[in-house]
PDB file of C-alpha atoms in Angstrom:
ATOM      1  CA  MET J 795     109.623-133.724  55.965  1.00 56.00           C
ATOM      2  CA  LEU J 796     112.958-134.844  55.789  1.00 50.00           C
ATOM      3  CA  SER J 797     113.848-137.958  58.148  1.00 53.00           C
ATOM      4  CA  THR J 798     116.516-137.903  60.558  1.00 54.00           C
ATOM      5  CA  ARG J 799     116.842-141.884  60.231  1.00 57.00           C
ATOM      6  CA  GLY J 800     118.444-142.502  57.031  1.00 58.00           C
ATOM      7  CA  GLY J 801     118.163-139.120  55.825  1.00 64.00           C
ATOM      8  CA  ASN J 802     114.637-140.484  53.487  1.00 74.00           C
ATOM      9  CA  LYS J 803     112.423-137.510  52.387  1.00 82.00           C
ATOM     10  CA  PHE J 804     109.403-137.831  51.750  1.00 86.00           C
ATOM     11  CA  ASP J 805     107.072-134.848  49.714  1.00 87.00           C
ATOM     12  CA  PHE J 806     103.745-134.189  50.631  1.00 89.00           C
ATOM     13  CA  GLN J 807     101.263-131.143  48.886  1.00 88.00           C
ATOM     14  CA  PHE J 808      98.196-129.533  50.981  1.00 90.00           C
ATOM     15  CA  ASP J 809      96.424-127.032  50.359  1.00 91.00           C
ATOM     16  CA  LYS J 810      97.213-125.280  53.429  1.00 93.00           C
ATOM     17  CA  VAL J 811      99.802-126.071  55.847  1.00 93.00           C
ATOM     18  CA  PHE J 812      99.869-124.280  59.195  1.00 94.00           C
ATOM     19  CA  LYS J 813     102.944-123.341  61.454  1.00 91.00           C
ATOM     20  CA  PRO J 814     103.118-124.844  65.370  1.00 88.00           C
ATOM     21  CA  THR J 815     103.466-120.930  65.960  1.00 91.00           C
ATOM     22  CA  ALA J 816      99.957-120.691  64.181  1.00 94.00           C
ATOM     23  CA  MET J 817      97.086-118.960  66.314  1.00 95.00           C
ATOM     24  CA  GLN J 818      93.865-120.302  65.953  1.00 96.00           C
ATOM     25  CA  THR J 819      92.195-116.346  64.812  1.00 96.00           C
ATOM     26  CA  GLU J 820      94.645-118.227  61.459  1.00 96.00           C
ATOM     27  CA  VAL J 821      93.214-121.656  61.565  1.00 96.00           C
ATOM     28  CA  PHE J 822      89.399-120.531  61.336  1.00 97.00           C
ATOM     29  CA  GLU J 823      89.986-118.025  59.015  1.00 95.00           C
ATOM     30  CA  GLU J 824      90.815-121.063  56.740  1.00 94.00           C
ATOM     31  CA  ILE J 825      87.161-122.972  57.202  1.00 94.00           C
ATOM     32  CA  SER J 826      85.356-119.419  57.723  1.00 95.00           C
ATOM     33  CA  GLN J 827      83.704-119.406  54.566  1.00 93.00           C
ATOM     34  CA  LEU J 828      82.654-123.173  54.660  1.00 93.00           C
ATOM     35  CA  VAL J 829      81.314-121.865  58.154  1.00 95.00           C
ATOM     36  CA  GLN J 830      79.299-119.454  56.275  1.00 93.00           C
ATOM     37  CA  SER J 831      78.136-121.786  54.222  1.00 93.00           C
ATOM     38  CA  VAL J 832      75.880-123.514  55.886  1.00 95.00           C
ATOM     39  CA  LEU J 833      73.593-120.608  56.901  1.00 94.00           C
ATOM     40  CA  ASP J 834      73.119-120.735  52.645  1.00 92.00           C
ATOM     41  CA  GLY J 835      72.065-124.687  52.972  1.00 92.00           C
ATOM     42  CA  TYR J 836      74.502-126.774  52.560  1.00 92.00           C
ATOM     43  CA  ASN J 837      75.849-129.542  54.307  1.00 92.00           C
ATOM     44  CA  VAL J 838      79.678-129.533  55.893  1.00 93.00           C
ATOM     45  CA  CYS J 839      81.538-131.177  58.106  1.00 92.00           C
ATOM     46  CA  ILE J 840      85.097-130.458  59.839  1.00 94.00           C
ATOM     47  CA  PHE J 841      87.255-133.210  61.165  1.00 92.00           C
ATOM     48  CA  ALA J 842      90.422-133.036  62.602  1.00 93.00           C
ATOM     49  CA  TYR J 843      92.571-136.100  61.530  1.00 92.00           C
ATOM     50  CA  GLY J 844      95.726-137.008  63.847  1.00 90.00           C
ATOM     51  CA  GLN J 845      97.388-138.916  66.693  1.00 88.00           C
ATOM     52  CA  THR J 846      96.492-138.905  69.774  1.00 83.00           C
ATOM     53  CA  GLY J 847      98.828-135.782  71.468  1.00 84.00           C
ATOM     54  CA  SER J 848      98.508-133.763  68.209  1.00 89.00           C
ATOM     55  CA  GLY J 849      96.529-131.310  69.236  1.00 90.00           C
ATOM     56  CA  LYS J 850      93.087-132.224  67.213  1.00 91.00           C
ATOM     57  CA  THR J 851      90.895-130.964  70.550  1.00 89.00           C
ATOM     58  CA  TYR J 852      92.511-128.198  71.053  1.00 92.00           C
ATOM     59  CA  THR J 853      91.865-126.840  67.653  1.00 94.00           C
ATOM     60  CA  MET J 854      88.951-128.523  67.734  1.00 93.00           C
ATOM     61  CA  GLU J 855      87.253-126.975  71.313  1.00 91.00           C
ATOM     62  CA  GLY J 856      90.379-125.166  72.587  1.00 92.00           C
ATOM     63  CA  PRO J 857      91.627-124.941  75.957  1.00 88.00           C
ATOM     64  CA  GLU J 858      89.968-125.810  79.430  1.00 83.00           C
ATOM     65  CA  SER J 859      89.578-122.476  79.675  1.00 86.00           C
ATOM     66  CA  PRO J 860      89.323-120.396  76.576  1.00 88.00           C
ATOM     67  CA  ASP J 861      90.795-116.152  75.588  1.00 91.00           C
ATOM     68  CA  ASN J 862      90.158-114.992  72.499  1.00 90.00           C
ATOM     69  CA  VAL J 863      93.064-116.255  70.923  1.00 93.00           C
ATOM     70  CA  THR J 864      93.016-119.734  72.395  1.00 94.00           C
ATOM     71  CA  THR J 865      89.285-120.855  71.627  1.00 95.00           C
ATOM     72  CA  GLY J 866      89.058-123.063  69.072  1.00 94.00           C
ATOM     73  CA  MET J 867      86.985-124.251  66.006  1.00 96.00           C
ATOM     74  CA  ILE J 868      83.929-124.856  67.850  1.00 94.00           C
ATOM     75  CA  PRO J 869      83.130-122.288  69.635  1.00 94.00           C
ATOM     76  CA  ARG J 870      84.617-119.689  66.845  1.00 96.00           C
ATOM     77  CA  ALA J 871      83.140-121.594  63.859  1.00 96.00           C
ATOM     78  CA  VAL J 872      79.005-120.753  66.263  1.00 95.00           C
ATOM     79  CA  MET J 873      79.801-117.944  66.923  1.00 95.00           C
ATOM     80  CA  GLN J 874      80.425-116.896  63.141  1.00 96.00           C
ATOM     81  CA  VAL J 875      77.006-118.662  62.941  1.00 96.00           C
ATOM     82  CA  PHE J 876      75.292-116.576  65.243  1.00 96.00           C
ATOM     83  CA  GLN J 877      76.828-113.292  64.380  1.00 95.00           C
ATOM     84  CA  GLU J 878      75.847-114.094  60.682  1.00 96.00           C
ATOM     85  CA  ALA J 879      72.081-115.228  61.760  1.00 95.00           C
ATOM     86  CA  SER J 880      71.895-111.954  63.031  1.00 95.00           C
ATOM     87  CA  THR J 881      73.520-109.861  60.197  1.00 95.00           C
ATOM     88  CA  LEU J 882      70.429-111.577  57.544  1.00 96.00           C
ATOM     89  CA  LYS J 883      68.010-110.900  59.725  1.00 95.00           C
ATOM     90  CA  LYS J 884      68.132-107.145  57.571  1.00 94.00           C
ATOM     91  CA  LYS J 885      67.402-109.659  54.758  1.00 95.00           C
ATOM     92  CA  GLY J 886      64.015-111.125  56.319  1.00 96.00           C
ATOM     93  CA  TRP J 887      65.864-114.247  56.956  1.00 96.00           C
ATOM     94  CA  GLU J 888      65.073-116.236  60.173  1.00 96.00           C
ATOM     95  CA  TYR J 889      66.697-119.379  61.912  1.00 97.00           C
ATOM     96  CA  THR J 890      66.522-121.993  64.815  1.00 97.00           C
ATOM     97  CA  MET J 891      68.996-124.092  65.345  1.00 97.00           C
ATOM     98  CA  GLU J 892      69.318-126.894  67.066  1.00 97.00           C
ATOM     99  CA  ALA J 893      72.765-128.837  68.906  1.00 97.00           C
ATOM    100  CA  SER J 894      73.853-131.686  70.307  1.00 97.00           C
ATOM    101  CA  PHE J 895      76.845-133.351  71.488  1.00 96.00           C
ATOM    102  CA  MET J 896      78.174-137.066  70.844  1.00 94.00           C
ATOM    103  CA  GLU J 897      80.448-139.653  70.752  1.00 92.00           C
ATOM    104  CA  ILE J 898      81.595-142.746  69.076  1.00 93.00           C
ATOM    105  CA  TYR J 899      82.830-144.560  71.938  1.00 89.00           C
ATOM    106  CA  ASN J 900      83.973-148.866  70.736  1.00 89.00           C
ATOM    107  CA  GLU J 901      81.028-148.128  68.100  1.00 90.00           C
ATOM    108  CA  THR J 902      78.267-146.871  70.452  1.00 91.00           C
ATOM    109  CA  ILE J 903      76.561-143.408  71.012  1.00 94.00           C
ATOM    110  CA  ARG J 904      76.863-142.004  73.602  1.00 93.00           C
ATOM    111  CA  ASP J 905      75.083-138.203  74.457  1.00 95.00           C
ATOM    112  CA  LEU J 906      77.457-136.509  75.461  1.00 94.00           C
ATOM    113  CA  LEU J 907      75.070-133.579  77.267  1.00 95.00           C
ATOM    114  CA  ASN J 908      73.343-136.356  79.187  1.00 93.00           C
ATOM    115  CA  SER J 909      74.987-138.356  81.737  1.00 86.00           C
ATOM    116  CA  ASP J 910      71.979-141.399  82.210  1.00 88.00           C
ATOM    117  CA  THR J 911      73.830-143.703  80.605  1.00 83.00           C
ATOM    118  CA  SER J 912      71.353-146.481  80.247  1.00 88.00           C
ATOM    119  CA  LEU J 913      69.474-144.867  76.949  1.00 92.00           C
ATOM    120  CA  LYS J 914      70.972-146.890  73.746  1.00 93.00           C
ATOM    121  CA  HIS J 915      71.172-144.267  70.441  1.00 95.00           C
ATOM    122  CA  GLU J 916      70.858-146.017  67.455  1.00 94.00           C
ATOM    123  CA  VAL J 917      71.219-143.683  64.143  1.00 93.00           C
ATOM    124  CA  LYS J 918      67.266-143.236  61.907  1.00 90.00           C
ATOM    125  CA  LYS J 919      66.514-142.648  58.510  1.00 84.00           C
ATOM    126  CA  LEU J 920      64.368-139.415  59.095  1.00 81.00           C
ATOM    127  CA  LYS J 921      60.722-140.325  57.639  1.00 78.00           C
ATOM    128  CA  GLY J 922      60.151-138.210  54.451  1.00 70.00           C
ATOM    129  CA  GLU J 923      63.824-136.910  54.233  1.00 74.00           C
ATOM    130  CA  ASP J 924      67.126-137.802  52.974  1.00 72.00           C
ATOM    131  CA  ASP J 925      69.058-137.118  55.907  1.00 80.00           C
ATOM    132  CA  VAL J 926      69.300-139.589  60.101  1.00 87.00           C
ATOM    133  CA  GLU J 927      68.656-138.081  63.629  1.00 90.00           C
ATOM    134  CA  VAL J 928      70.492-140.618  66.668  1.00 95.00           C
ATOM    135  CA  SER J 929      67.645-141.767  68.875  1.00 95.00           C
ATOM    136  CA  ASN J 930      67.194-140.697  72.797  1.00 95.00           C
ATOM    137  CA  MET J 931      70.376-137.805  72.179  1.00 96.00           C
ATOM    138  CA  THR J 932      69.345-134.576  73.774  1.00 96.00           C
ATOM    139  CA  VAL J 933      68.797-131.223  71.148  1.00 96.00           C
ATOM    140  CA  CYS J 934      69.197-127.962  72.675  1.00 97.00           C
ATOM    141  CA  THR J 935      68.082-125.038  70.015  1.00 97.00           C
ATOM    142  CA  VAL J 936      70.735-122.738  71.325  1.00 96.00           C
ATOM    143  CA  SER J 937      69.857-118.424  70.464  1.00 93.00           C
ATOM    144  CA  GLU J 938      73.324-117.732  71.608  1.00 93.00           C
ATOM    145  CA  GLN J 939      76.999-118.491  72.182  1.00 91.00           C
ATOM    146  CA  ALA J 940      76.621-118.770  76.118  1.00 92.00           C
ATOM    147  CA  GLN J 941      74.822-121.728  75.304  1.00 94.00           C
ATOM    148  CA  VAL J 942      77.048-123.720  73.299  1.00 93.00           C
ATOM    149  CA  ASN J 943      79.880-122.412  75.640  1.00 90.00           C
ATOM    150  CA  LYS J 944      78.114-124.080  78.422  1.00 93.00           C
ATOM    151  CA  LEU J 945      77.083-127.443  76.021  1.00 93.00           C
ATOM    152  CA  LEU J 946      80.236-127.500  75.046  1.00 90.00           C
ATOM    153  CA  LYS J 947      81.702-128.028  79.000  1.00 89.00           C
ATOM    154  CA  THR J 948      78.757-130.576  79.769  1.00 91.00           C
ATOM    155  CA  ALA J 949      80.757-132.895  76.666  1.00 90.00           C
ATOM    156  CA  SER J 950      84.081-132.864  77.975  1.00 85.00           C
ATOM    157  CA  LYS J 951      83.501-133.847  81.110  1.00 85.00           C
ATOM    158  CA  ASN J 952      81.888-136.903  79.762  1.00 85.00           C
ATOM    159  CA  ARG J 953      83.599-138.186  76.841  1.00 78.00           C
ATOM    160  CA  ALA J 954      85.559-140.894  77.302  1.00 63.00           C
ATOM    161  CA  VAL J 955      89.356-140.815  77.874  1.00 56.00           C
ATOM    162  CA  GLY J 956      91.872-142.414  78.842  1.00 44.00           C
ATOM    163  CA  ALA J 957      96.305-143.461  79.100  1.00 41.00           C
ATOM    164  CA  THR J 958      98.259-144.748  76.516  1.00 46.00           C
ATOM    165  CA  ASN J 959     102.111-144.755  75.368  1.00 48.00           C
ATOM    166  CA  CYS J 960     101.289-142.222  72.923  1.00 47.00           C
ATOM    167  CA  ASN J 961      99.908-139.967  75.291  1.00 45.00           C
ATOM    168  CA  GLU J 962      98.384-139.623  79.099  1.00 41.00           C
ATOM    169  CA  ARG J 963      94.977-138.644  78.407  1.00 39.00           C
ATOM    170  CA  SER J 964      94.212-140.036  75.382  1.00 45.00           C
ATOM    171  CA  SER J 965      90.968-139.384  73.900  1.00 62.00           C
ATOM    172  CA  ARG J 966      89.203-142.133  73.544  1.00 76.00           C
ATOM    173  CA  SER J 967      86.323-141.503  71.173  1.00 85.00           C
ATOM    174  CA  HIS J 968      85.350-139.437  68.403  1.00 91.00           C
ATOM    175  CA  SER J 969      83.556-136.770  68.923  1.00 93.00           C
ATOM    176  CA  VAL J 970      80.482-134.952  67.062  1.00 95.00           C
ATOM    177  CA  PHE J 971      79.231-131.442  68.029  1.00 96.00           C
ATOM    178  CA  ARG J 972      76.070-131.489  65.767  1.00 96.00           C
ATOM    179  CA  LEU J 973      74.746-127.476  64.612  1.00 96.00           C
ATOM    180  CA  ARG J 974      71.542-128.019  62.641  1.00 95.00           C
ATOM    181  CA  ILE J 975      69.696-125.395  61.339  1.00 96.00           C
ATOM    182  CA  THR J 976      66.620-124.519  59.666  1.00 96.00           C
ATOM    183  CA  GLY J 977      65.942-121.323  57.906  1.00 96.00           C
ATOM    184  CA  SER J 978      62.996-118.726  56.400  1.00 97.00           C
ATOM    185  CA  ASN J 979      62.621-115.228  54.787  1.00 96.00           C
ATOM    186  CA  THR J 980      59.575-113.835  55.314  1.00 91.00           C
ATOM    187  CA  LEU J 981      59.848-111.252  52.346  1.00 95.00           C
ATOM    188  CA  THR J 982      60.736-114.021  49.766  1.00 95.00           C
ATOM    189  CA  ASP J 983      59.421-117.455  50.737  1.00 95.00           C
ATOM    190  CA  GLU J 984      62.735-119.038  50.578  1.00 95.00           C
ATOM    191  CA  SER J 985      63.410-121.703  52.724  1.00 95.00           C
ATOM    192  CA  CYS J 986      67.065-123.914  53.648  1.00 93.00           C
ATOM    193  CA  LYS J 987      68.117-126.544  56.395  1.00 92.00           C
ATOM    194  CA  GLY J 988      71.644-126.708  56.546  1.00 92.00           C
ATOM    195  CA  THR J 989      73.868-129.016  58.914  1.00 93.00           C
ATOM    196  CA  LEU J 990      77.377-128.285  60.728  1.00 95.00           C
ATOM    197  CA  ASN J 991      79.464-131.368  61.789  1.00 95.00           C
ATOM    198  CA  LEU J 992      82.409-130.921  63.890  1.00 95.00           C
ATOM    199  CA  VAL J 993      84.550-133.983  64.562  1.00 94.00           C
ATOM    200  CA  ASP J 994      87.466-134.487  66.976  1.00 93.00           C
ATOM    201  CA  LEU J 995      87.999-137.650  65.833  1.00 91.00           C
ATOM    202  CA  ALA J 996      89.806-140.763  67.978  1.00 88.00           C
ATOM    203  CA  GLY J 997      93.631-140.958  67.494  1.00 82.00           C
ATOM    204  CA  SER J 998      95.090-142.252  65.162  1.00 75.00           C
ATOM    205  CA  GLU J 999      97.916-144.686  66.717  1.00 67.00           C
ATOM    206  CA  ARG J1000      99.124-148.376  65.399  1.00 62.00           C
ATOM    207  CA  LEU J1001      98.735-151.346  68.037  1.00 55.00           C
ATOM    208  CA  LYS J1002     102.928-151.937  68.427  1.00 55.00           C
ATOM    209  CA  ASP J1003     102.868-147.513  69.712  1.00 57.00           C
ATOM    210  CA  SER J1004      99.532-147.503  72.078  1.00 52.00           C
ATOM    211  CA  GLY J1005     101.450-149.821  73.720  1.00 54.00           C
ATOM    212  CA  SER J1006      97.137-150.345  74.628  1.00 54.00           C
ATOM    213  CA  SER J1007      96.589-153.853  76.261  1.00 57.00           C
ATOM    214  CA  GLY J1008      92.685-155.119  77.516  1.00 65.00           C
ATOM    215  CA  GLN J1009      90.235-152.856  77.393  1.00 73.00           C
ATOM    216  CA  ARG J1010      91.939-150.278  75.804  1.00 70.00           C
ATOM    217  CA  LEU J1011      93.675-152.444  73.114  1.00 77.00           C
ATOM    218  CA  GLU J1012      89.876-153.405  72.295  1.00 80.00           C
ATOM    219  CA  GLU J1013      88.904-149.427  72.288  1.00 81.00           C
ATOM    220  CA  THR J1014      92.526-148.948  69.217  1.00 80.00           C
ATOM    221  CA  LYS J1015      91.323-151.290  67.465  1.00 85.00           C
ATOM    222  CA  LYS J1016      87.194-150.364  67.678  1.00 88.00           C
ATOM    223  CA  ILE J1017      88.978-146.433  66.437  1.00 87.00           C
ATOM    224  CA  ASN J1018      92.140-147.535  63.971  1.00 86.00           C
ATOM    225  CA  SER J1019      89.331-150.131  61.855  1.00 90.00           C
ATOM    226  CA  SER J1020      86.624-146.516  62.317  1.00 91.00           C
ATOM    227  CA  LEU J1021      89.046-144.866  60.548  1.00 90.00           C
ATOM    228  CA  SER J1022      90.055-146.736  57.756  1.00 89.00           C
ATOM    229  CA  THR J1023      85.978-147.022  57.284  1.00 93.00           C
ATOM    230  CA  LEU J1024      86.044-143.269  57.006  1.00 91.00           C
ATOM    231  CA  GLY J1025      88.857-143.042  54.123  1.00 89.00           C
ATOM    232  CA  GLN J1026      87.464-146.002  52.316  1.00 91.00           C
ATOM    233  CA  VAL J1027      83.875-144.137  52.489  1.00 91.00           C
ATOM    234  CA  ILE J1028      85.796-141.170  50.990  1.00 87.00           C
ATOM    235  CA  THR J1029      87.433-143.386  48.082  1.00 87.00           C
ATOM    236  CA  ALA J1030      84.177-144.883  47.721  1.00 89.00           C
ATOM    237  CA  ILE J1031      82.618-141.388  46.618  1.00 86.00           C
ATOM    238  CA  ALA J1032      85.395-140.304  44.757  1.00 82.00           C
ATOM    239  CA  SER J1033      85.329-143.000  42.324  1.00 85.00           C
ATOM    240  CA  LYS J1034      81.717-142.845  42.463  1.00 86.00           C
ATOM    241  CA  ASP J1035      81.933-146.050  43.004  1.00 89.00           C
ATOM    242  CA  SER J1036      78.225-147.779  43.131  1.00 91.00           C
ATOM    243  CA  HIS J1037      77.748-148.997  46.514  1.00 93.00           C
ATOM    244  CA  ILE J1038      79.170-146.602  49.726  1.00 92.00           C
ATOM    245  CA  PRO J1039      79.735-148.550  53.115  1.00 94.00           C
ATOM    246  CA  TYR J1040      78.727-145.992  55.868  1.00 92.00           C
ATOM    247  CA  ARG J1041      77.437-148.974  57.039  1.00 92.00           C
ATOM    248  CA  ASN J1042      80.686-150.502  58.397  1.00 94.00           C
ATOM    249  CA  SER J1043      80.552-147.825  60.667  1.00 94.00           C
ATOM    250  CA  ARG J1044      78.796-145.672  63.255  1.00 94.00           C
ATOM    251  CA  LEU J1045      80.516-142.331  62.412  1.00 93.00           C
ATOM    252  CA  THR J1046      80.645-142.728  58.552  1.00 93.00           C
ATOM    253  CA  TYR J1047      76.611-143.696  58.665  1.00 93.00           C
ATOM    254  CA  LEU J1048      76.260-140.966  60.711  1.00 93.00           C
ATOM    255  CA  LEU J1049      77.779-138.116  58.622  1.00 91.00           C
ATOM    256  CA  GLN J1050      76.605-139.751  55.444  1.00 89.00           C
ATOM    257  CA  ASN J1051      74.791-136.940  54.629  1.00 85.00           C
ATOM    258  CA  SER J1052      77.926-134.460  55.353  1.00 83.00           C
ATOM    259  CA  LEU J1053      80.175-136.580  53.128  1.00 84.00           C
ATOM    260  CA  GLY J1054      80.068-136.677  49.285  1.00 71.00           C
ATOM    261  CA  GLY J1055      78.288-134.545  46.551  1.00 61.00           C
ATOM    262  CA  ASN J1056      75.767-132.420  48.363  1.00 68.00           C
ATOM    263  CA  SER J1057      78.332-131.613  50.996  1.00 84.00           C
ATOM    264  CA  LYS J1058      80.818-129.485  51.277  1.00 89.00           C
ATOM    265  CA  THR J1059      83.658-131.312  53.544  1.00 89.00           C
ATOM    266  CA  LEU J1060      87.203-130.314  55.400  1.00 91.00           C
ATOM    267  CA  MET J1061      89.511-132.451  57.511  1.00 92.00           C
ATOM    268  CA  PHE J1062      92.493-130.945  59.281  1.00 94.00           C
ATOM    269  CA  VAL J1063      95.268-133.053  60.092  1.00 94.00           C
ATOM    270  CA  ASN J1064      97.060-132.537  63.107  1.00 93.00           C
ATOM    271  CA  VAL J1065     100.967-133.836  63.305  1.00 91.00           C
ATOM    272  CA  SER J1066     103.064-134.033  65.889  1.00 86.00           C
ATOM    273  CA  PRO J1067     107.056-132.044  65.801  1.00 83.00           C
ATOM    274  CA  LYS J1068     108.236-134.823  68.180  1.00 83.00           C
ATOM    275  CA  GLU J1069     110.817-136.785  66.375  1.00 83.00           C
ATOM    276  CA  GLU J1070     109.805-140.337  68.386  1.00 83.00           C
ATOM    277  CA  HIS J1071     106.267-139.688  66.680  1.00 83.00           C
ATOM    278  CA  TRP J1072     108.047-139.703  63.393  1.00 86.00           C
ATOM    279  CA  SER J1073     106.253-143.261  62.004  1.00 86.00           C
ATOM    280  CA  GLU J1074     103.116-141.484  63.245  1.00 87.00           C
ATOM    281  CA  THR J1075     103.698-138.239  61.635  1.00 88.00           C
ATOM    282  CA  LEU J1076     104.275-140.011  58.131  1.00 90.00           C
ATOM    283  CA  ASN J1077     101.082-142.233  58.333  1.00 87.00           C
ATOM    284  CA  SER J1078      98.937-139.294  58.711  1.00 89.00           C
ATOM    285  CA  LEU J1079     100.819-137.657  56.060  1.00 90.00           C
ATOM    286  CA  ARG J1080      99.917-140.364  54.132  1.00 88.00           C
ATOM    287  CA  PHE J1081      96.028-140.782  55.144  1.00 86.00           C
ATOM    288  CA  ALA J1082      95.547-137.028  54.015  1.00 87.00           C
ATOM    289  CA  THR J1083      97.745-137.376  51.044  1.00 86.00           C
ATOM    290  CA  LYS J1084      94.593-139.984  50.126  1.00 83.00           C
ATOM    291  CA  VAL J1085      91.357-137.886  51.067  1.00 83.00           C
ATOM    292  CA  ASN J1086      92.939-134.211  50.354  1.00 82.00           C
ATOM    293  CA  GLN J1087      93.558-136.543  46.203  1.00 76.00           C
ATOM    294  CA  CYS J1088      89.122-137.627  46.404  1.00 75.00           C
ATOM    295  CA  ASN J1089      87.843-135.152  44.406  1.00 71.00           C
ATOM    296  CA  ILE J1090      83.879-135.582  46.165  1.00 65.00           C
ATOM    297  CA  GLY J1091      81.966-133.710  43.639  1.00 61.00           C
ATOM    298  CA  THR J1092      79.932-130.394  43.947  1.00 63.00           C
ATOM    299  CA  ALA J1093      77.994-129.485  47.275  1.00 64.00           C
ATOM    300  CA  LYS J1094      73.980-129.205  46.594  1.00 66.00           C
ATOM    301  CA  LYS J1095      71.682-126.701  48.527  1.00 68.00           C
ATOM    302  CA  LYS J1096      69.208-128.347  50.862  1.00 67.00           C
ATOM    303  CA  MET J1097      65.904-125.796  50.284  1.00 59.00           C
TER     304      MET J1097
END
């Protein structure tokens, strides 16, 4: 990457780089095998990271009225899961799928499928299981694509957004779409459990660049703190530290069983090609490099 400001050159290496002209179909091809592994009993977590306005929500959800070309990663992933589950029926597999959609705004969890804001939502350990759940969260059993599309529209209307200098309609929260899958095979007596987490992270931006004040300032502080904790957790896992700071953020506490050695994790990093966003683009690529250098271990199935 070459800066026109002084001609400084910065080199970065990633597993895959998509051109600005890349279609959503091309992007999804890169993660399709990862999505498939949920049906095999793995926890999978896919993030979209980057400054506000760089295209994270478009990548994950697509536009408001998507078509076959512009459909985002979430509906494509669910479509693939349904298709593969249907194919596996011939081999004796039956699956139950439960979907939820939430946001983490100012370190508070909100149910994007329920407009009742009086309900409290806390991350709690499941009894007898090495997993977590969110209290009072709307969980919908889904069996077809149309049901999920309806949930996505409801969630989009309820998500917290606001204007900053970087984007007039900036996502001010992390959104997390979760699909829990439980499978059993009547022919072999096998069973499996997997969770697919598709996460659209709130826009990363430095305080001085966001132009935030008042409520927007507090939002930006919380967002940056949460993203910093995510980086610390991934680094701690890779370093095999005795203590992983999951509880330092609602996001990492929620996703603790979909990060680390028992899961498969991928991060998209969205960057803006605009010259005025140079410093934020550089920060995003540096964060991505830090994450990419972390080996979090070999994933294990949940049987």
